[in-house]
Short mmCIF file of C-alpha atoms and ligand atoms in Angstrom, two decimals:
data_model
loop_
_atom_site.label_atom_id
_atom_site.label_comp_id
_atom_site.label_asym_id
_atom_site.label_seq_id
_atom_site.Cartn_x
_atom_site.Cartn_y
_atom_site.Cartn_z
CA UNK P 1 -27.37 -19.40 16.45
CA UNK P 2 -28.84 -16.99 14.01
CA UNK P 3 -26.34 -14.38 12.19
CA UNK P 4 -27.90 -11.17 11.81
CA UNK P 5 -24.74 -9.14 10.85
CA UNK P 6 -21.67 -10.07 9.28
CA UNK P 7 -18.15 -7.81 8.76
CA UNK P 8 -15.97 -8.63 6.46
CA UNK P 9 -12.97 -6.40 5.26
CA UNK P 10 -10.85 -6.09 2.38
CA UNK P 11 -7.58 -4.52 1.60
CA UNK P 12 -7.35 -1.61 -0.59
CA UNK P 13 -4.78 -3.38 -3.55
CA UNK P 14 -6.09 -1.09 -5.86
CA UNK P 15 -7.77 -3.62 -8.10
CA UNK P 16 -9.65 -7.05 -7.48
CA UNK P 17 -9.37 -9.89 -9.47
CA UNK P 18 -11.74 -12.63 -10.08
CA UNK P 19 -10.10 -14.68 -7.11
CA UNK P 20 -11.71 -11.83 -4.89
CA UNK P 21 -14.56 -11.94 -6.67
CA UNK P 22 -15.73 -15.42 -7.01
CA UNK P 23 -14.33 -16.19 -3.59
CA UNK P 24 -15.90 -13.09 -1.52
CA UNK P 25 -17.49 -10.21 -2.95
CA UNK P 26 -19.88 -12.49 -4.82
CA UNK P 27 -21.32 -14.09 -1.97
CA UNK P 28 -20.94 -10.37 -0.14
CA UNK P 29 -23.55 -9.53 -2.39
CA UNK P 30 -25.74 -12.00 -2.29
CA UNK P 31 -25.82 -11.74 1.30
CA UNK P 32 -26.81 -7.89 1.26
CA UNK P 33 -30.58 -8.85 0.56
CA UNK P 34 -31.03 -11.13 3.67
CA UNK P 35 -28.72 -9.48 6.10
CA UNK P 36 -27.12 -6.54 8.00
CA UNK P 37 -24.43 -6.39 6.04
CA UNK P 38 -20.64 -3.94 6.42
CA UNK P 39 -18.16 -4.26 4.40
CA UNK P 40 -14.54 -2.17 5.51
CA UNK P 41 -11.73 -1.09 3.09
CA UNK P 42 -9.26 -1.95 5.32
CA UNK P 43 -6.40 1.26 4.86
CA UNK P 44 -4.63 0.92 8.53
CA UNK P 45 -4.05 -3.00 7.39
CA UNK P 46 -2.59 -2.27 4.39
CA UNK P 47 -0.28 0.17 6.87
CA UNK P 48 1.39 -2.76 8.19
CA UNK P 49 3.69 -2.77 5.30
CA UNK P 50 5.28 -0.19 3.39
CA UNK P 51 2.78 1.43 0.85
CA UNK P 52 3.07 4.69 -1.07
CA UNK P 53 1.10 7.73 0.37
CA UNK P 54 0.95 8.98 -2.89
CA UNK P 55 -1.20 6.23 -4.06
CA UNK P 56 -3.28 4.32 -0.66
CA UNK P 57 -6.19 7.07 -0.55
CA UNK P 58 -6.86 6.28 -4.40
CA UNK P 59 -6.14 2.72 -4.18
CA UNK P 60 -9.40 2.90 -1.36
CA UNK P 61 -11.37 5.05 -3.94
CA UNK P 62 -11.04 2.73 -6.83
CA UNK P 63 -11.67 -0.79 -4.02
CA UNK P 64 -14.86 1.06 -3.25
CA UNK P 65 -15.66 1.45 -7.19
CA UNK P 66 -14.83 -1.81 -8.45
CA UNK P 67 -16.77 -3.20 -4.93
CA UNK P 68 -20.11 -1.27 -5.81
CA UNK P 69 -19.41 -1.79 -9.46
CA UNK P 70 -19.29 -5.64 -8.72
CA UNK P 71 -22.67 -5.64 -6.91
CA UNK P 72 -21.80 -4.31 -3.18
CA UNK P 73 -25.14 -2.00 -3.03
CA UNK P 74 -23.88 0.83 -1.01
CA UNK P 75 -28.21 1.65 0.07
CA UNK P 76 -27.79 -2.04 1.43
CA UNK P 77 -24.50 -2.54 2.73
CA UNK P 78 -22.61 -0.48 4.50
CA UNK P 79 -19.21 0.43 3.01
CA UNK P 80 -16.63 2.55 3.88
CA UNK P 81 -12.79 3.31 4.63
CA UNK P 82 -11.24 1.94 7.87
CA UNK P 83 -9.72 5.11 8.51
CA UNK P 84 -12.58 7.24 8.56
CA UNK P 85 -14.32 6.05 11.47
CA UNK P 86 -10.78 5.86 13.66
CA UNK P 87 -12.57 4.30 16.66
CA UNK P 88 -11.50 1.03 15.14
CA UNK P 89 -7.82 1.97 16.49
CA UNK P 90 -8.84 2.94 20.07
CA UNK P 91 -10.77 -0.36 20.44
CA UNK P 92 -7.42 -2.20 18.81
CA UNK P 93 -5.33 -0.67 21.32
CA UNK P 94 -8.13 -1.72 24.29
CA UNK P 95 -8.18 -5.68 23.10
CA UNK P 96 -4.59 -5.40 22.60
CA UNK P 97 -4.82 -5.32 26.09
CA UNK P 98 -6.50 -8.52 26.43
CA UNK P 99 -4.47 -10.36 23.70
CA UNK P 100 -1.54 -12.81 24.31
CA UNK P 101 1.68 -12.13 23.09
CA UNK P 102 1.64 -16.13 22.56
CA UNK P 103 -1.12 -15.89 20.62
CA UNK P 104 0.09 -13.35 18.40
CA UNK P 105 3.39 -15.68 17.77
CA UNK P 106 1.48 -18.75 16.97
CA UNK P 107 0.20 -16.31 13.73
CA UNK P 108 0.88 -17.88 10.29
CA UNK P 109 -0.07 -15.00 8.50
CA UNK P 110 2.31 -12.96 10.02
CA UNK P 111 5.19 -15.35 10.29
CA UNK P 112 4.85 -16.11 6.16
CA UNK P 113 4.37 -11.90 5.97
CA UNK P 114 7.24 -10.99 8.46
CA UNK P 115 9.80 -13.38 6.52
CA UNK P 116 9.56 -11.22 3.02
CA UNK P 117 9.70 -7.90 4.55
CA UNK P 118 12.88 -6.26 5.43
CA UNK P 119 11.45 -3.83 8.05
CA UNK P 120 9.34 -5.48 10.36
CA UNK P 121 6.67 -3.02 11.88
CA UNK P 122 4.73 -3.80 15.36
CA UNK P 123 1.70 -3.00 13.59
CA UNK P 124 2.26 -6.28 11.34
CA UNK P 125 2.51 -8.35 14.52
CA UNK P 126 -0.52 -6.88 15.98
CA UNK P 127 -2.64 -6.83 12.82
CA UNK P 128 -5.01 -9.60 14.14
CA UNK P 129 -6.10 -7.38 17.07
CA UNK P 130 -7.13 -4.65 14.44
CA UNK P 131 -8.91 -7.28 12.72
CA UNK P 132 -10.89 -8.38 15.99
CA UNK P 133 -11.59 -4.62 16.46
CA UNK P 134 -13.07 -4.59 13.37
CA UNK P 135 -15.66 -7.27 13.95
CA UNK P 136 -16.22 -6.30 17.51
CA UNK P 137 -16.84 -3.07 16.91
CA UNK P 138 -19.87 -3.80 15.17
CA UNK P 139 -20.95 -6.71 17.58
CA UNK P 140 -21.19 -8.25 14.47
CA UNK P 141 -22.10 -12.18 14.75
CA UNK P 142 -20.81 -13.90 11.65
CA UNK P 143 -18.01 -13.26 9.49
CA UNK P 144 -17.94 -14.90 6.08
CA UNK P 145 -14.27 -16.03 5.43
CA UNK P 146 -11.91 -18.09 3.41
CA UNK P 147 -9.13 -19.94 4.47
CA UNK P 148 -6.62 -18.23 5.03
CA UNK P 149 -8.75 -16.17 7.78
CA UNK P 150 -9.96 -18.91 9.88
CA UNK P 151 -7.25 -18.26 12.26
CA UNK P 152 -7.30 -14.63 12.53
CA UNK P 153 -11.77 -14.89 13.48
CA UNK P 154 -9.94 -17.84 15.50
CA UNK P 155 -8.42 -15.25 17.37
CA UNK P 156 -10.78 -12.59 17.33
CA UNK P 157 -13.54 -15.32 19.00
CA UNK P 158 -10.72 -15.49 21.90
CA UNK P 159 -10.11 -12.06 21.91
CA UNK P 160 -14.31 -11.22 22.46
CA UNK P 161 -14.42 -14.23 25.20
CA UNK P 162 -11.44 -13.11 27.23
CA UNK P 163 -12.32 -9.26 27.16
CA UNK P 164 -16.12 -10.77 28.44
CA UNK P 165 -14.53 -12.69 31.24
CA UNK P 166 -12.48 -9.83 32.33
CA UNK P 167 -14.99 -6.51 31.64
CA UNK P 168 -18.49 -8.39 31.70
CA UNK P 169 -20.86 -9.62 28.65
CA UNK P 170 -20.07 -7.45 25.83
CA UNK P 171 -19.32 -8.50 22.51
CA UNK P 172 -20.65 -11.81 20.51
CA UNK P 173 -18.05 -14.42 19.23
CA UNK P 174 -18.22 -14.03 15.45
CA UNK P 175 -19.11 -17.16 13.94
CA UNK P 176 -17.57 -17.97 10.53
CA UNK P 177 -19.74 -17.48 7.63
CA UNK P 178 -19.10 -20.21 4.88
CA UNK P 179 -19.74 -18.72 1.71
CA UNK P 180 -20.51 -20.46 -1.58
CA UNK P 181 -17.69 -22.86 -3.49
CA UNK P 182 -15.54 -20.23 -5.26
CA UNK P 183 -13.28 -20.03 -2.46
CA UNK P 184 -10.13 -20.86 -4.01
CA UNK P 185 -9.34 -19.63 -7.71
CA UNK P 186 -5.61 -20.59 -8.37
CA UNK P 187 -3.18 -18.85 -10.00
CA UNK P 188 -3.21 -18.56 -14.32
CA UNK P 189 0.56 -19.25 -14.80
CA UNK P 190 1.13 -21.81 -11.26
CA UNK P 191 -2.02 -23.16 -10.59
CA UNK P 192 -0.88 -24.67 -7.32
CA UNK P 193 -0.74 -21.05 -6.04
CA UNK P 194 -4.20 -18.78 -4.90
CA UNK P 195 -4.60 -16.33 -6.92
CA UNK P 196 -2.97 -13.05 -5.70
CA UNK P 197 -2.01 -9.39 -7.10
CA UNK P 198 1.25 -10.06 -5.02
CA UNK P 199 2.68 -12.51 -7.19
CA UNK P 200 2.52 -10.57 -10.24
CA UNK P 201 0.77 -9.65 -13.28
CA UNK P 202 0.52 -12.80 -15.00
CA UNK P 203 -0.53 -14.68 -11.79
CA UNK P 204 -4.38 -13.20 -11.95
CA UNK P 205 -6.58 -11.70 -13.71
CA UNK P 206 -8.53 -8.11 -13.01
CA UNK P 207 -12.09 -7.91 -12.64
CA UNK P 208 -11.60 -4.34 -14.33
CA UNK P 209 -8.53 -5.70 -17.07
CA UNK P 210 -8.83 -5.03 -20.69
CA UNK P 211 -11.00 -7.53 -22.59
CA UNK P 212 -7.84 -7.97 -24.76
CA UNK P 213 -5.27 -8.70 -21.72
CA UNK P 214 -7.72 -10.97 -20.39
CA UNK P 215 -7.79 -13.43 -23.26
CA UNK P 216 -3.85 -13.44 -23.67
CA UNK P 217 -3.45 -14.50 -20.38
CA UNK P 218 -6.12 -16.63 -20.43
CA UNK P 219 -4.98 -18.50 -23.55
CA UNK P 220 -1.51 -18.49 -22.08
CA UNK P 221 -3.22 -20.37 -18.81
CA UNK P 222 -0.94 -22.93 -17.32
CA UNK P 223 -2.43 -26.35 -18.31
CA UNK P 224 -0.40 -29.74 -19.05
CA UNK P 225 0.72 -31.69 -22.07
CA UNK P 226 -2.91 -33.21 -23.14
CA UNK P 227 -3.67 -36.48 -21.40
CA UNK P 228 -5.17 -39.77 -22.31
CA UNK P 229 -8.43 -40.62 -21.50
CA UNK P 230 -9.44 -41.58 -17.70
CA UNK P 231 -5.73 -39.44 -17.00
CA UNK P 232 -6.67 -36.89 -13.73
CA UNK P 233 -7.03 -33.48 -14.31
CA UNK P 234 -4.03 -31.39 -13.67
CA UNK P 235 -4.27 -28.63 -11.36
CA UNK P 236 -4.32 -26.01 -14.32
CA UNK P 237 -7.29 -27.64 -16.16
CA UNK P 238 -8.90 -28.25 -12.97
CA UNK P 239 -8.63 -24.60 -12.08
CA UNK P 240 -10.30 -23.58 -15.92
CA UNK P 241 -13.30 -25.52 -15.04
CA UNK P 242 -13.58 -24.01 -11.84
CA UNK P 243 -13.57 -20.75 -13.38
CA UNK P 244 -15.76 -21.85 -16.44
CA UNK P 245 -18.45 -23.52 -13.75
CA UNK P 246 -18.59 -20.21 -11.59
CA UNK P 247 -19.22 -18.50 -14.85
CA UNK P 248 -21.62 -20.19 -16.15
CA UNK P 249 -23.31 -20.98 -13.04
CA UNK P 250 -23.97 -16.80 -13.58
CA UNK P 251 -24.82 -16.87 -17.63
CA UNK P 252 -26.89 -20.08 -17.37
CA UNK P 253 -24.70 -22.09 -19.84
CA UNK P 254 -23.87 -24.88 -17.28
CA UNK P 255 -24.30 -27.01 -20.06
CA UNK P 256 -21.17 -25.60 -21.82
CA UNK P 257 -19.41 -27.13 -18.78
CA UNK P 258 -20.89 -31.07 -19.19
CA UNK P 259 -19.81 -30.72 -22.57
CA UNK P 260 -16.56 -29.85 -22.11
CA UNK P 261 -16.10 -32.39 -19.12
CA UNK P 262 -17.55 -35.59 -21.44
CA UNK P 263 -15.00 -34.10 -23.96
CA UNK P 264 -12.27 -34.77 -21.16
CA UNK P 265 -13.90 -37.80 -19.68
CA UNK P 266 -13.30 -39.12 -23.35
CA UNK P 267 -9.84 -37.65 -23.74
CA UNK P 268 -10.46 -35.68 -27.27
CA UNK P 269 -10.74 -32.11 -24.93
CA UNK P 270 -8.90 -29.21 -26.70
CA UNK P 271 -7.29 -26.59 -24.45
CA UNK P 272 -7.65 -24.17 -26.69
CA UNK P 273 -11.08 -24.81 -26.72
CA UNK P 274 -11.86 -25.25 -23.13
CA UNK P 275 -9.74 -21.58 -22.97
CA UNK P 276 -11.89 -19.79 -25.65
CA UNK P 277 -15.19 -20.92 -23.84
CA UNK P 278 -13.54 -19.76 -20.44
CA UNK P 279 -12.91 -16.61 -21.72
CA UNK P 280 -16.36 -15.79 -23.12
CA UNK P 281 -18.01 -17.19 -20.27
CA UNK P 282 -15.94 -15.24 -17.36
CA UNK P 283 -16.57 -12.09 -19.93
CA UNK P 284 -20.49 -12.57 -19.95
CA UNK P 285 -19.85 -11.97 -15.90
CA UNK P 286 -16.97 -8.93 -16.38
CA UNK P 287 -18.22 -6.64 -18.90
CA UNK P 288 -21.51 -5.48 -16.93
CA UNK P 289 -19.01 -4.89 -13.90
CA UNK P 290 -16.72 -3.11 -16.70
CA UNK P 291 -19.61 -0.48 -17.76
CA UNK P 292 -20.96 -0.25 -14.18
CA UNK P 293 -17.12 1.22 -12.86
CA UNK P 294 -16.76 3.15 -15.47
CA UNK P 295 -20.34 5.02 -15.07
CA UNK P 296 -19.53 5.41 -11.77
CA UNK P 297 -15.86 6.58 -12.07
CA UNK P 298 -17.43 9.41 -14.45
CA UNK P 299 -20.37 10.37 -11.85
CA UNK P 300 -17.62 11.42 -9.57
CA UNK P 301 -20.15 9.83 -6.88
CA UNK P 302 -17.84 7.08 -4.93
CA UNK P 303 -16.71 9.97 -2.28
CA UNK P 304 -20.14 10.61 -0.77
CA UNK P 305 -21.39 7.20 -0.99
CA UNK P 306 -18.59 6.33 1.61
CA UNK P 307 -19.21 9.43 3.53
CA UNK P 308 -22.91 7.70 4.02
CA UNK P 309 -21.23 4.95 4.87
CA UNK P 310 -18.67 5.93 7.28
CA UNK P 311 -21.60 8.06 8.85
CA UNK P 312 -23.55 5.04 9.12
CA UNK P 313 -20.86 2.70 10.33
CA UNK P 314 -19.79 5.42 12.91
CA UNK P 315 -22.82 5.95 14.79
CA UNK P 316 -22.72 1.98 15.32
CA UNK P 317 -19.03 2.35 16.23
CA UNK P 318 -19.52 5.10 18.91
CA UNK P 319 -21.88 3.37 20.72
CA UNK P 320 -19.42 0.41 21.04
CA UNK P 321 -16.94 2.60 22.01
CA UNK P 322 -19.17 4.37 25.13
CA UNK P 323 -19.96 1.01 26.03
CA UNK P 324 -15.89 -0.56 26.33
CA UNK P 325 -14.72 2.86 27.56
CA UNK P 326 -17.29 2.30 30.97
CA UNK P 327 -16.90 -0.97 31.64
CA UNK P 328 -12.81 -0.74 31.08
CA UNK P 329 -13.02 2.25 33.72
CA UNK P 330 -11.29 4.37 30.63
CA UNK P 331 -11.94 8.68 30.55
CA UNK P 332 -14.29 10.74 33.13
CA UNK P 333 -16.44 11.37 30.36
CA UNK P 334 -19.16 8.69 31.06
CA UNK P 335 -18.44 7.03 34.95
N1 LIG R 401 -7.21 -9.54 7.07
C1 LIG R 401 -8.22 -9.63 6.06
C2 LIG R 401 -7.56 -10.04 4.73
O1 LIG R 401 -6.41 -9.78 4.52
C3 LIG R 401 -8.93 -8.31 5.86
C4 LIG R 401 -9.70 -7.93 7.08
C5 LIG R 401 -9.44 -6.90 7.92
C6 LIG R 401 -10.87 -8.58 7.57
N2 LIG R 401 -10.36 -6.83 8.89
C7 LIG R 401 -11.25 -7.85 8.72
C8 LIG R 401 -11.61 -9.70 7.15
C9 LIG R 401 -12.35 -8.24 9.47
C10 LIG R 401 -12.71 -10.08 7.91
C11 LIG R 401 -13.07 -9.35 9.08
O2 LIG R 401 -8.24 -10.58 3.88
#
């Protein structure tokens, strides 16, 4: 089947780091050119949990900077805030109604989420329905993901099917979109970990940090104790040359990478080496992205580029929403 438009959505942390970047928005943007491409700042996800008022609406804000800063082209793609185009809650509550409580259960996201937080909100339970609404919303067909989201589109593809069965032909099951390799950047200080803001500052690094933070932790990268030739690479040093080869695949220095690998191969690598070339490399990528955000924190201009957006992603939305409403028998507006 051909994909003509994909959805993917992303939770407004604030920052992204280079996980988020070589593992999504990346391929995100190379996508924009060939496809119908909309990409959500997902606000009533990051609800689930407990997150300061004070600072969500400005933690969207900057997402949607350091997204159109790191190549989402907002003419191209449409991008916008969950919460402005609130049909995606009255079609959550509708599939709700078509999603097993089993289901649900059989979640690992939410059992692995539900076990660190004290207070545990409905909304965190029912978070994969939100997720299908998303997708379905937009009838969109393909829905580029990592890992860790193969069972939520999982769910969502059950979610379309059953509400078809029940209400007639409606929505397409979303087909997972495999993106480049990139998909897994590990964590700096336990490389056996993803990378993720959630573990802490020294766990990843920001696609927006300080040139100077960026080498420290860097340099201070988890690696092992220097190995003798023909040795396997430790997770650490394996993770390096992932970043180095994503890098450079970008600069055009791949060759930087054979080097370094023959150096291993042979058993006479230096760390500190390999870390110094990482951390030139990954800055020939970040300090384009660096100027870009802060142009366009300065231009004041992120607010009405997701105003287009939300326009443009609501006029899709409403027609969705006509469309459930009949067939569900829902209103007197439209019998
Ligand atoms: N749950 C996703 C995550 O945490 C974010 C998300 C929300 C999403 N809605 C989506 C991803 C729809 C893909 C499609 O990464």
């Amino acid at each position: 089947m051909m994909i003509t438009r994909v959805f993917s959505g992303i939770q407004p942390t604030g920052t992204l780091h280079i996980g988020n970047y070589f593992g999504a928005v990346r391929n995100w943007a190379a996508m924009q050119h060939d496809l119908e491409c909309i990409i959500c700042i997902v606000d009533y996800h990051a609800i689930t949990i407990d997150v300061d008022p004070k600072t969500l609406r400005q933690a969207s804000l900057n997402m949607a900077m350091d997204l159109i800063a790191s190549g989402i082209d907002p003419e191209k793609t449409i991008l916008f805030v969950q919460s402005d185009v609130p049909e995606h809650t009255e079609l959550a509550w509708i599939l709700g109604c078509v999603t097993s409580f089993g289901d649900l259960s059989r979640m690992t996201q939410f059992k692995d989420k539900s076990s660190r937080e004290a207070f545990i909100s409905s909304g965190l339970f029912t978070y994969p329905v939100l997720q299908a609404a998303d997708i379905l919303l937009y009838l969109a067909d393909g829905v580029p993901v990592g890992e860790d989201q193969v069972q939520h589109l999982e769910l969502s593809r059950r979610i379309a099917r059953r509400f078809n069965s029940r209400f007639g032909e409606t929505f397409p099951e979303p087909e997972p979109v495999v993106g480049k390799k990139g998909g897994r950047i590990m964590s700096l200080s336990d490389p056996t970990a993803k990378m993720s803001k959630s573990s802490g500052e020294a766990h990843y690094v920001g696609v927006m940090e300080a040139e100077t933070s960026i080498r420290k932790k860097v340099r201070s990268a988890v690696t092992d104790m220097g190995l003798e030739s023909g040795d396997a690479m430790s997770p650490g040093v394996a993770n390096l040359f992932e970043i180095l080869e994503l890098s450079t695949e970008a600069t055009g220095e791949a060759d930087l990478v054979d080097t370094l690998r023959a150096d291993f191969a042979a058993g006479t690598l230096m760390y500190s080496k390999l870390k110094d070339t990482v951390f030139e490399q990954l800055m020939e990528i970040l300090r384009p992205i660096q100027q870009k955000r802060a142009k366009l924190e300065a231009s004041g201009e992120v607010l009405e580029l997701l105003r287009f957006g939300a326009e443009k992603a609501q006029t899709i939305a409403q027609d969705t929403i006509v469309q459930v409403r009949s067939v569900v028998g829902l209103g007197t507006a439209n019998p």
